[in-house]
Amino acid sequence: MLMEILKLPVEDKIFYAVLVFSWTVYIWEAYLAYRQRKIYRTTMHVPTELGKIMDSETFEKSRLYQLDKSNFGFWSGLYSEAEGTLILLLGGIRSSGKWSGISHRSIFGFGPFLQISQSLVFLMLATLFSALTGLPWSLYSTFVIEEKHGFNQQTVGFFLKDALKKFAVTQCILLPVTSLLLYIIKIGGDYFFIYAWLFTLIVSLILVTIYADYIAPLFDKFTPLPDGELKSEIESMSKSIYFPLTKIYVVEGSKRSSHSNAYFYGFFKNKRIVLFDTLLEDYSPLNKSGEKEPGTGEENEAAGNESKSKPKIKKQGCSNPEVLAVLGHELGHWKLGHTVKNIVISQMNSFLCFFLFAVLIGRKELFIAFGFHDTQPTLIGLMIIFQFIFSPYNELLSFCLTVLSRRFEFQADAFARNMGRSSELYSALIKLNKDNLGFPVADWLFSMWHYSHPPLLERLRALTGPKQD
């Protein structure tokens, strides 16, 4: 058997190595999920050390929610792996390439930028296929699992319009950026990888800068946080650590889900903080009795009879001191340089990948392995090398970044603690875990591989233990 494999042409070895590694990763992920699923099924009662922070009712709700999500993840993951395997075995990439070429010729004809135009058609077909095949799974996740456990706030009409809007906005960004990237690679000469990396760096910085101001408002309503005690306290806390805060927004996340979040964005002296309305105990419409759940504004008017009334959800979110503690944690990421460090790591990785791409793009066997015997389209080369050839490296990098992320989270918690907000962060973490039905018991191997944030108990112990640098 081994001798037969060694005798295969190098392009066949590449193809089967990609398939074997893909299934190896899937089996590993399925094994980890099985270990965690076993925890969900067997941990029926609140462990003793959790008795003071979680009641039996919330514990059971979170157990069932996470079990449903895990079961769903098994089937969706199996489908995704089977779909990817069939696409490779049946030559789906090559077939899409042919279709994109045929579509291009019938519309545009020939020209110096023929390959770029064909590549954009291929990219549009690929993203459309992905959106359509993923839609049933997304619908089930939203309107069965999230609905069952009280998180979904959307109507089907709102969801579908939102999906169409996301697809359109994605195409408006993806196609021009990809065309420029392909053009840079085409004309860049021997050092095109440097120009390509610089281009992607500039694009990523621009997108980060404009996202919350121009892209996110296409989907969610952003309003300035009203003047009051909370706003004054946030501004005061920001000044105390020299955080250059310019604006504070509240985003209407409650029209989609009752999950909560907070983040900041912006560069240099133009930082903004965004709070989900579901995070704010005194602001969330989910806490207001007698009101219908939002799909608000224009969406509600368009949805008309699609709007549905939901049962009243118990009061959720954090008090003002707890919100300040959460923001103290988030600002800790900025003060401790975590954001800059992540950007540097990301760009070092991006540069390395483009350099290796430049080394490998001339290898014909890579294209032959995936059915491209006569042509070597640059976009196909990008997909083959970044998605398939780099997959072992990507898995290792992902794990390393997960470990680093957990370290950063502990450091940010310690920063909030050093600001004198330890007790408020302690209670906020418990509340957020309850509101989002996070299950506080995790298999050690599953959490080590997957959790970008430390498990709840570990964070609480760190907040109450001896202070560390």
Tab-separated table of C-alpha atoms in Angstrom:
chain	number	residue	atom	x	y	z
A	1	MET	CA	0.000	0.000	0.000
A	2	LEU	CA	2.749	2.414	1.008
A	3	MET	CA	4.786	1.564	-2.087
A	4	GLU	CA	1.765	2.219	-4.308
A	5	ILE	CA	1.289	5.620	-2.719
A	6	LEU	CA	4.959	6.483	-3.204
A	7	LYS	CA	4.685	5.585	-6.882
A	8	LEU	CA	1.831	8.053	-7.453
A	9	PRO	CA	2.591	11.235	-9.426
A	10	VAL	CA	3.409	14.204	-7.203
A	11	GLU	CA	0.128	15.956	-8.106
A	12	ASP	CA	-1.855	12.914	-6.913
A	13	LYS	CA	0.147	12.860	-3.682
A	14	ILE	CA	-0.726	16.521	-3.130
A	15	PHE	CA	-4.418	15.930	-3.800
A	16	TYR	CA	-4.744	12.933	-1.478
A	17	ALA	CA	-2.601	14.601	1.200
A	18	VAL	CA	-5.051	17.522	1.204
A	19	LEU	CA	-8.014	15.154	1.571
A	20	VAL	CA	-6.368	13.068	4.294
A	21	PHE	CA	-5.358	16.119	6.320
A	22	SER	CA	-8.820	17.653	5.971
A	23	TRP	CA	-10.463	14.499	7.328
A	24	THR	CA	-7.819	14.188	10.044
A	25	VAL	CA	-8.672	17.676	11.278
A	26	TYR	CA	-12.394	16.885	11.075
A	27	ILE	CA	-12.000	13.666	13.078
A	28	TRP	CA	-9.912	15.491	15.684
A	29	GLU	CA	-12.510	18.242	15.980
A	30	ALA	CA	-15.326	15.668	16.160
A	31	TYR	CA	-13.476	13.826	18.929
A	32	LEU	CA	-13.048	17.023	20.938
A	33	ALA	CA	-16.733	17.890	20.436
A	34	TYR	CA	-17.680	14.363	21.557
A	35	ARG	CA	-15.705	14.840	24.788
A	36	GLN	CA	-17.477	18.131	25.475
A	37	ARG	CA	-20.862	16.696	24.505
A	38	LYS	CA	-20.293	13.943	27.074
A	39	ILE	CA	-19.807	16.665	29.703
A	40	TYR	CA	-23.127	18.235	28.705
A	41	ARG	CA	-24.922	14.889	28.957
A	42	THR	CA	-23.483	13.669	32.221
A	43	THR	CA	-23.154	16.854	34.302
A	44	MET	CA	-26.761	17.022	35.451
A	45	HIS	CA	-26.337	18.976	38.678
A	46	VAL	CA	-24.581	22.180	39.650
A	47	PRO	CA	-21.090	21.326	40.914
A	48	THR	CA	-20.453	22.298	44.529
A	49	GLU	CA	-18.008	25.091	43.699
A	50	LEU	CA	-20.604	26.662	41.385
A	51	GLY	CA	-23.454	26.562	43.903
A	52	LYS	CA	-23.052	30.207	44.925
A	53	ILE	CA	-22.918	31.637	41.394
A	54	MET	CA	-25.434	29.600	39.386
A	55	ASP	CA	-28.894	28.303	40.239
A	56	SER	CA	-30.126	24.884	39.114
A	57	GLU	CA	-32.635	26.296	36.623
A	58	THR	CA	-30.052	28.411	34.763
A	59	PHE	CA	-27.547	25.538	34.887
A	60	GLU	CA	-30.038	23.171	33.240
A	61	LYS	CA	-31.000	25.748	30.606
A	62	SER	CA	-27.379	26.354	29.690
A	63	ARG	CA	-26.686	22.605	29.589
A	64	LEU	CA	-29.538	21.946	27.174
A	65	TYR	CA	-28.661	24.975	25.036
A	66	GLN	CA	-25.037	23.974	24.664
A	67	LEU	CA	-26.022	20.347	24.034
A	68	ASP	CA	-28.334	21.413	21.212
A	69	LYS	CA	-25.601	23.590	19.728
A	70	SER	CA	-23.087	20.759	19.956
A	71	ASN	CA	-25.418	18.277	18.254
A	72	PHE	CA	-26.110	20.805	15.528
A	73	GLY	CA	-22.394	21.430	15.151
A	74	PHE	CA	-21.787	17.722	14.612
A	75	TRP	CA	-24.235	17.461	11.700
A	76	SER	CA	-23.324	20.780	10.105
A	77	GLY	CA	-19.632	19.921	10.405
A	78	LEU	CA	-20.147	16.514	8.845
A	79	TYR	CA	-22.085	18.058	5.976
A	80	SER	CA	-19.430	20.708	5.423
A	81	GLU	CA	-16.656	18.111	5.330
A	82	ALA	CA	-18.602	15.824	3.004
A	83	GLU	CA	-19.464	18.736	0.723
A	84	GLY	CA	-15.834	19.843	0.526
A	85	THR	CA	-14.688	16.294	-0.210
A	86	LEU	CA	-17.246	15.840	-2.999
A	87	ILE	CA	-16.267	19.175	-4.540
A	88	LEU	CA	-12.647	18.023	-4.675
A	89	LEU	CA	-13.357	14.484	-5.879
A	90	LEU	CA	-15.833	15.583	-8.551
A	91	GLY	CA	-13.655	18.414	-9.810
A	92	GLY	CA	-15.959	21.157	-8.599
A	93	ILE	CA	-13.215	23.778	-8.539
A	94	ARG	CA	-12.265	23.050	-12.130
A	95	SER	CA	-15.920	23.012	-13.216
A	96	SER	CA	-16.545	26.389	-11.580
A	97	GLY	CA	-13.475	27.688	-13.375
A	98	LYS	CA	-14.899	26.546	-16.699
A	99	TRP	CA	-18.270	28.088	-15.956
A	100	SER	CA	-16.709	31.383	-14.998
A	101	GLY	CA	-14.720	31.373	-18.248
A	102	ILE	CA	-17.807	30.584	-20.353
A	103	SER	CA	-19.859	33.243	-18.570
A	104	HIS	CA	-17.120	35.802	-19.107
A	105	ARG	CA	-16.700	35.168	-22.806
A	106	SER	CA	-20.405	35.441	-23.461
A	107	ILE	CA	-20.578	38.792	-21.711
A	108	PHE	CA	-17.233	40.551	-21.953
A	109	GLY	CA	-15.217	38.934	-24.719
A	110	PHE	CA	-11.426	38.804	-24.687
A	111	GLY	CA	-9.014	41.408	-23.433
A	112	PRO	CA	-5.830	41.986	-21.439
A	113	PHE	CA	-7.684	41.586	-18.138
A	114	LEU	CA	-9.559	38.455	-19.178
A	115	GLN	CA	-8.208	36.302	-16.344
A	116	ILE	CA	-9.072	38.895	-13.714
A	117	SER	CA	-12.628	39.220	-15.053
A	118	GLN	CA	-13.015	35.439	-15.140
A	119	SER	CA	-11.626	35.186	-11.620
A	120	LEU	CA	-14.233	37.648	-10.353
A	121	VAL	CA	-17.007	35.606	-11.978
A	122	PHE	CA	-15.542	32.481	-10.358
A	123	LEU	CA	-15.406	34.235	-6.987
A	124	MET	CA	-19.000	35.398	-7.273
A	125	LEU	CA	-20.159	31.880	-8.184
A	126	ALA	CA	-18.196	30.378	-5.294
A	127	THR	CA	-19.555	32.830	-2.714
A	128	LEU	CA	-23.093	32.418	-4.058
A	129	PHE	CA	-22.800	28.638	-3.792
A	130	SER	CA	-21.483	28.949	-0.250
A	131	ALA	CA	-24.301	31.318	0.739
A	132	LEU	CA	-27.012	29.075	-0.704
A	133	THR	CA	-25.697	25.829	0.769
A	134	GLY	CA	-25.153	27.486	4.145
A	135	LEU	CA	-28.581	29.135	4.261
A	136	PRO	CA	-30.588	26.092	5.502
A	137	TRP	CA	-28.097	25.540	8.320
A	138	SER	CA	-28.211	29.186	9.296
A	139	LEU	CA	-32.005	29.158	9.250
A	140	TYR	CA	-32.109	26.082	11.473
A	141	SER	CA	-29.589	27.538	13.900
A	142	THR	CA	-31.512	30.808	14.174
A	143	PHE	CA	-35.137	29.712	14.062
A	144	VAL	CA	-34.886	26.351	15.799
A	145	ILE	CA	-31.993	26.367	18.252
A	146	GLU	CA	-31.742	30.089	19.084
A	147	GLU	CA	-35.540	30.404	19.010
A	148	LYS	CA	-36.026	27.406	21.287
A	149	HIS	CA	-33.718	28.858	23.914
A	150	GLY	CA	-35.091	32.394	23.801
A	151	PHE	CA	-32.296	34.223	21.970
A	152	ASN	CA	-33.670	34.827	18.486
A	153	GLN	CA	-35.500	38.131	17.962
A	154	GLN	CA	-35.783	38.040	14.154
A	155	THR	CA	-38.591	37.206	11.772
A	156	VAL	CA	-37.891	35.047	8.737
A	157	GLY	CA	-38.468	38.034	6.449
A	158	PHE	CA	-36.009	40.192	8.369
A	159	PHE	CA	-33.455	37.368	8.372
A	160	LEU	CA	-33.661	36.822	4.601
A	161	LYS	CA	-33.469	40.538	3.794
A	162	ASP	CA	-30.503	40.818	6.113
A	163	ALA	CA	-28.790	37.866	4.393
A	164	LEU	CA	-29.315	39.435	0.954
A	165	LYS	CA	-27.956	42.745	2.196
A	166	LYS	CA	-24.881	41.052	3.676
A	167	PHE	CA	-24.238	39.192	0.425
A	168	ALA	CA	-24.533	42.386	-1.624
A	169	VAL	CA	-22.257	44.394	0.667
A	170	THR	CA	-19.724	41.551	0.712
A	171	GLN	CA	-19.631	41.479	-3.091
A	172	CYS	CA	-19.241	45.268	-3.267
A	173	ILE	CA	-16.116	44.995	-1.097
A	174	LEU	CA	-14.739	41.614	-2.117
A	175	LEU	CA	-14.810	41.955	-5.904
A	176	PRO	CA	-12.981	45.320	-6.238
A	177	VAL	CA	-10.407	44.353	-3.594
A	178	THR	CA	-9.767	40.990	-5.245
A	179	SER	CA	-9.455	42.521	-8.704
A	180	LEU	CA	-6.868	45.025	-7.449
A	181	LEU	CA	-4.974	42.286	-5.606
A	182	LEU	CA	-4.855	40.122	-8.730
A	183	TYR	CA	-3.701	43.100	-10.791
A	184	ILE	CA	-0.909	43.848	-8.293
A	185	ILE	CA	0.233	40.224	-8.450
A	186	LYS	CA	0.073	40.376	-12.254
A	187	ILE	CA	2.257	43.480	-12.630
A	188	GLY	CA	4.351	43.251	-9.457
A	189	GLY	CA	7.278	41.340	-10.863
A	190	ASP	CA	9.576	39.286	-8.640
A	191	TYR	CA	8.639	41.255	-5.522
A	192	PHE	CA	4.879	41.214	-6.027
A	193	PHE	CA	4.420	39.532	-2.630
A	194	ILE	CA	5.629	42.717	-0.887
A	195	TYR	CA	3.197	44.915	-2.824
A	196	ALA	CA	0.360	42.417	-2.290
A	197	TRP	CA	1.031	42.352	1.447
A	198	LEU	CA	1.139	46.153	1.662
A	199	PHE	CA	-2.106	46.373	-0.289
A	200	THR	CA	-3.919	43.929	2.028
A	201	LEU	CA	-2.524	45.793	5.046
A	202	ILE	CA	-3.897	49.103	3.767
A	203	VAL	CA	-7.266	47.542	2.916
A	204	SER	CA	-7.575	45.924	6.353
A	205	LEU	CA	-6.755	49.211	8.122
A	206	ILE	CA	-9.290	51.084	5.991
A	207	LEU	CA	-11.998	48.492	6.663
A	208	VAL	CA	-11.348	48.558	10.407
A	209	THR	CA	-11.566	52.350	10.324
A	210	ILE	CA	-14.780	52.652	8.320
A	211	TYR	CA	-16.620	49.503	9.424
A	212	ALA	CA	-18.514	50.849	12.416
A	213	ASP	CA	-19.229	54.232	10.777
A	214	TYR	CA	-20.274	53.185	7.289
A	215	ILE	CA	-20.762	49.411	7.029
A	216	ALA	CA	-22.232	48.267	10.351
A	217	PRO	CA	-24.984	50.977	10.286
A	218	LEU	CA	-26.297	49.338	7.102
A	219	PHE	CA	-27.385	46.441	9.310
A	220	ASP	CA	-27.853	47.844	12.803
A	221	LYS	CA	-28.933	51.112	14.331
A	222	PHE	CA	-26.165	52.994	16.178
A	223	THR	CA	-27.167	55.797	18.529
A	224	PRO	CA	-24.964	57.932	20.806
A	225	LEU	CA	-25.124	56.930	24.449
A	226	PRO	CA	-27.360	59.521	26.157
A	227	ASP	CA	-25.815	61.972	28.577
A	228	GLY	CA	-25.933	60.721	32.128
A	229	GLU	CA	-24.033	58.955	34.871
A	230	LEU	CA	-22.864	56.022	32.724
A	231	LYS	CA	-21.507	58.212	29.937
A	232	SER	CA	-19.722	60.490	32.421
A	233	GLU	CA	-18.170	57.512	34.207
A	234	ILE	CA	-16.978	55.975	30.937
A	235	GLU	CA	-15.404	59.259	29.847
A	236	SER	CA	-13.775	59.692	33.246
A	237	MET	CA	-12.365	56.154	33.218
A	238	SER	CA	-11.031	56.657	29.680
A	239	LYS	CA	-9.271	59.860	30.672
A	240	SER	CA	-7.697	58.169	33.685
A	241	ILE	CA	-5.752	55.794	31.415
A	242	TYR	CA	-5.316	58.306	28.545
A	243	PHE	CA	-7.636	56.389	26.202
A	244	PRO	CA	-8.471	58.877	23.382
A	245	LEU	CA	-12.226	58.343	23.434
A	246	THR	CA	-14.247	60.453	21.007
A	247	LYS	CA	-17.687	58.793	20.859
A	248	ILE	CA	-19.765	56.173	22.672
A	249	TYR	CA	-22.468	54.321	20.746
A	250	VAL	CA	-25.223	51.910	21.655
A	251	VAL	CA	-25.995	49.363	18.935
A	252	GLU	CA	-29.458	47.864	18.671
A	253	GLY	CA	-28.364	44.237	18.886
A	254	SER	CA	-31.683	43.240	20.455
A	255	LYS	CA	-33.450	43.233	17.082
A	256	ARG	CA	-31.460	40.112	16.192
A	257	SER	CA	-30.538	38.344	19.411
A	258	SER	CA	-30.506	38.754	23.156
A	259	HIS	CA	-26.779	37.909	23.266
A	260	SER	CA	-24.646	40.838	24.466
A	261	ASN	CA	-21.257	42.330	23.618
A	262	ALA	CA	-19.048	45.436	23.747
A	263	TYR	CA	-16.015	46.557	21.775
A	264	PHE	CA	-13.926	49.570	20.788
A	265	TYR	CA	-12.444	50.528	17.439
A	266	GLY	CA	-10.506	53.263	15.692
A	267	PHE	CA	-6.894	54.296	15.292
A	268	PHE	CA	-4.664	56.855	16.926
A	269	LYS	CA	-6.629	59.682	18.604
A	270	ASN	CA	-10.036	58.655	17.300
A	271	LYS	CA	-11.326	55.795	19.462
A	272	ARG	CA	-14.980	54.873	19.783
A	273	ILE	CA	-16.722	52.479	22.178
A	274	VAL	CA	-19.726	50.422	21.102
A	275	LEU	CA	-22.091	48.856	23.646
A	276	PHE	CA	-24.828	46.398	22.724
A	277	ASP	CA	-28.167	47.487	24.156
A	278	THR	CA	-28.554	43.959	25.569
A	279	LEU	CA	-25.473	44.575	27.728
A	280	LEU	CA	-27.072	47.554	29.489
A	281	GLU	CA	-29.543	46.596	32.192
A	282	ASP	CA	-31.220	50.018	32.132
A	283	TYR	CA	-31.182	50.379	28.341
A	284	SER	CA	-32.141	47.031	26.826
A	285	PRO	CA	-35.649	46.979	25.315
A	286	LEU	CA	-35.788	43.310	26.309
A	287	ASN	CA	-36.207	44.451	29.904
A	288	LYS	CA	-39.171	46.724	29.138
A	289	SER	CA	-42.462	45.032	29.826
A	290	GLY	CA	-45.366	45.473	27.487
A	291	GLU	CA	-43.226	46.096	24.425
A	292	LYS	CA	-42.929	43.978	21.361
A	293	GLU	CA	-39.550	42.623	20.399
A	294	PRO	CA	-37.770	44.686	17.796
A	295	GLY	CA	-37.058	44.197	14.204
A	296	THR	CA	-37.389	47.978	14.430
A	297	GLY	CA	-37.595	50.986	12.189
A	298	GLU	CA	-37.787	50.415	8.473
A	299	GLU	CA	-37.478	46.675	8.927
A	300	ASN	CA	-40.645	46.532	11.000
A	301	GLU	CA	-42.564	48.642	8.529
A	302	ALA	CA	-41.442	46.456	5.639
A	303	ALA	CA	-42.021	43.245	7.547
A	304	GLY	CA	-45.561	44.278	8.411
A	305	ASN	CA	-47.379	41.174	9.558
A	306	GLU	CA	-44.095	39.299	9.802
A	307	SER	CA	-43.532	40.858	13.215
A	308	LYS	CA	-44.127	38.457	16.026
A	309	SER	CA	-44.767	38.994	19.672
A	310	LYS	CA	-42.545	37.095	22.062
A	311	PRO	CA	-42.899	36.156	25.693
A	312	LYS	CA	-41.392	38.599	28.118
A	313	ILE	CA	-37.736	37.818	28.807
A	314	LYS	CA	-36.494	38.168	32.370
A	315	LYS	CA	-34.364	41.182	33.164
A	316	GLN	CA	-30.872	40.858	31.745
A	317	GLY	CA	-27.721	42.867	31.253
A	318	CYS	CA	-25.342	44.566	33.647
A	319	SER	CA	-25.679	47.469	36.058
A	320	ASN	CA	-23.680	50.616	35.374
A	321	PRO	CA	-20.773	49.652	37.709
A	322	GLU	CA	-20.622	46.239	36.038
A	323	VAL	CA	-20.623	47.810	32.560
A	324	LEU	CA	-17.711	49.988	33.654
A	325	ALA	CA	-15.868	46.883	34.860
A	326	VAL	CA	-16.448	45.171	31.510
A	327	LEU	CA	-15.145	48.259	29.725
A	328	GLY	CA	-12.201	48.331	32.128
A	329	HIS	CA	-11.378	44.850	30.835
A	330	GLU	CA	-11.749	45.949	27.198
A	331	LEU	CA	-9.653	49.076	27.743
A	332	GLY	CA	-7.081	46.839	29.376
A	333	HIS	CA	-6.572	45.160	26.010
A	334	TRP	CA	-5.722	48.587	24.565
A	335	LYS	CA	-3.545	49.783	27.443
A	336	LEU	CA	-1.557	46.546	27.535
A	337	GLY	CA	-0.963	46.650	23.787
A	338	HIS	CA	-2.944	43.503	22.967
A	339	THR	CA	-4.618	45.108	19.964
A	340	VAL	CA	-1.303	46.237	18.480
A	341	LYS	CA	0.292	42.876	19.199
A	342	ASN	CA	-2.542	41.060	17.410
A	343	ILE	CA	-2.207	43.369	14.406
A	344	VAL	CA	1.565	42.786	14.269
A	345	ILE	CA	1.133	39.009	14.510
A	346	SER	CA	-1.553	39.092	11.826
A	347	GLN	CA	0.575	41.126	9.450
A	348	MET	CA	3.696	39.013	10.039
A	349	ASN	CA	1.619	35.963	9.211
A	350	SER	CA	0.162	37.683	6.144
A	351	PHE	CA	3.629	38.618	4.874
A	352	LEU	CA	4.915	35.088	5.416
A	353	CYS	CA	1.946	33.608	3.555
A	354	PHE	CA	2.402	35.939	0.573
A	355	PHE	CA	6.131	35.146	0.498
A	356	LEU	CA	5.459	31.393	0.481
A	357	PHE	CA	2.758	31.946	-2.125
A	358	ALA	CA	5.362	33.635	-4.333
A	359	VAL	CA	7.616	30.595	-3.889
A	360	LEU	CA	4.897	28.063	-4.693
A	361	ILE	CA	2.788	29.788	-7.358
A	362	GLY	CA	5.036	28.584	-10.172
A	363	ARG	CA	4.632	24.898	-9.293
A	364	LYS	CA	2.435	23.434	-12.032
A	365	GLU	CA	1.768	20.252	-10.046
A	366	LEU	CA	-0.281	22.270	-7.544
A	367	PHE	CA	-2.698	23.301	-10.299
A	368	ILE	CA	-2.688	19.872	-11.968
A	369	ALA	CA	-3.611	18.283	-8.609
A	370	PHE	CA	-6.894	20.196	-8.680
A	371	GLY	CA	-7.680	19.699	-12.362
A	372	PHE	CA	-6.035	22.726	-13.966
A	373	HIS	CA	-3.766	21.088	-16.542
A	374	ASP	CA	-3.499	23.881	-19.097
A	375	THR	CA	-3.883	27.098	-17.105
A	376	GLN	CA	-2.653	28.516	-13.811
A	377	PRO	CA	-5.173	31.200	-12.761
A	378	THR	CA	-3.814	33.383	-9.986
A	379	LEU	CA	-7.033	33.306	-7.946
A	380	ILE	CA	-7.081	29.510	-8.089
A	381	GLY	CA	-3.447	29.535	-6.971
A	382	LEU	CA	-4.360	31.764	-4.021
A	383	MET	CA	-7.183	29.429	-3.031
A	384	ILE	CA	-5.146	26.231	-3.407
A	385	ILE	CA	-2.127	27.518	-1.504
A	386	PHE	CA	-3.849	29.547	1.226
A	387	GLN	CA	-6.743	27.148	1.851
A	388	PHE	CA	-5.263	23.720	1.188
A	389	ILE	CA	-1.465	23.775	1.202
A	390	PHE	CA	-1.246	26.043	4.239
A	391	SER	CA	-3.924	24.142	6.198
A	392	PRO	CA	-1.479	22.343	8.591
A	393	TYR	CA	0.233	25.657	9.331
A	394	ASN	CA	-3.141	27.375	9.763
A	395	GLU	CA	-4.264	24.782	12.327
A	396	LEU	CA	-1.079	25.205	14.354
A	397	LEU	CA	-1.269	28.992	14.164
A	398	SER	CA	-4.912	28.959	15.225
A	399	PHE	CA	-4.076	26.929	18.329
A	400	CYS	CA	-1.167	29.215	19.241
A	401	LEU	CA	-3.380	32.302	18.861
A	402	THR	CA	-6.032	30.687	21.056
A	403	VAL	CA	-3.464	30.125	23.793
A	404	LEU	CA	-2.233	33.712	23.431
A	405	SER	CA	-5.795	35.038	23.516
A	406	ARG	CA	-6.478	33.320	26.835
A	407	ARG	CA	-3.327	34.879	28.273
A	408	PHE	CA	-4.472	38.306	27.070
A	409	GLU	CA	-7.886	37.786	28.678
A	410	PHE	CA	-6.332	37.039	32.064
A	411	GLN	CA	-4.148	40.122	31.733
A	412	ALA	CA	-7.145	42.317	30.823
A	413	ASP	CA	-9.070	40.951	33.814
A	414	ALA	CA	-6.096	41.775	36.031
A	415	PHE	CA	-6.009	45.302	34.584
A	416	ALA	CA	-9.680	45.856	35.506
A	417	ARG	CA	-8.939	44.444	38.943
A	418	ASN	CA	-6.053	46.854	39.428
A	419	MET	CA	-8.462	49.675	38.572
A	420	GLY	CA	-10.470	48.678	41.638
A	421	ARG	CA	-13.268	46.968	39.718
A	422	SER	CA	-12.658	43.365	40.732
A	423	SER	CA	-16.002	42.729	42.479
A	424	GLU	CA	-17.986	44.423	39.699
A	425	LEU	CA	-16.196	42.404	37.000
A	426	TYR	CA	-16.748	39.245	39.054
A	427	SER	CA	-20.512	39.801	39.138
A	428	ALA	CA	-20.582	40.987	35.507
A	429	LEU	CA	-18.907	37.791	34.290
A	430	ILE	CA	-21.466	35.723	36.170
A	431	LYS	CA	-24.363	37.761	34.763
A	432	LEU	CA	-23.062	37.606	31.193
A	433	ASN	CA	-22.529	33.884	31.500
A	434	LYS	CA	-26.120	33.465	32.685
A	435	ASP	CA	-27.579	35.818	30.053
A	436	ASN	CA	-25.765	33.992	27.257
A	437	LEU	CA	-26.384	30.540	28.781
A	438	GLY	CA	-22.705	29.694	28.901
A	439	PHE	CA	-22.052	26.284	30.422
A	440	PRO	CA	-19.417	26.649	33.157
A	441	VAL	CA	-18.053	23.086	33.006
A	442	ALA	CA	-15.659	22.235	30.177
A	443	ASP	CA	-13.584	19.267	29.119
A	444	TRP	CA	-9.930	20.259	29.566
A	445	LEU	CA	-8.840	19.189	26.074
A	446	PHE	CA	-11.811	20.822	24.344
A	447	SER	CA	-11.322	24.107	26.189
A	448	MET	CA	-7.557	24.072	25.609
A	449	TRP	CA	-8.050	23.723	21.850
A	450	HIS	CA	-11.107	25.937	21.330
A	451	TYR	CA	-11.599	28.492	24.088
A	452	SER	CA	-10.187	31.905	23.192
A	453	HIS	CA	-11.457	33.066	26.605
A	454	PRO	CA	-10.629	31.173	29.814
A	455	PRO	CA	-13.498	29.180	31.370
A	456	LEU	CA	-15.627	31.169	33.798
A	457	LEU	CA	-14.355	29.465	36.947
A	458	GLU	CA	-10.713	30.121	36.032
A	459	ARG	CA	-11.422	33.825	35.501
A	460	LEU	CA	-13.321	34.111	38.777
A	461	ARG	CA	-10.531	32.368	40.690
A	462	ALA	CA	-7.965	34.724	39.144
A	463	LEU	CA	-10.033	37.763	40.167
A	464	THR	CA	-10.203	36.632	43.805
A	465	GLY	CA	-6.701	35.159	44.066
A	466	PRO	CA	-3.383	36.921	44.796
A	467	LYS	CA	-2.584	39.836	42.514
A	468	GLN	CA	-0.210	39.028	39.665
A	469	ASP	CA	1.724	41.146	37.175
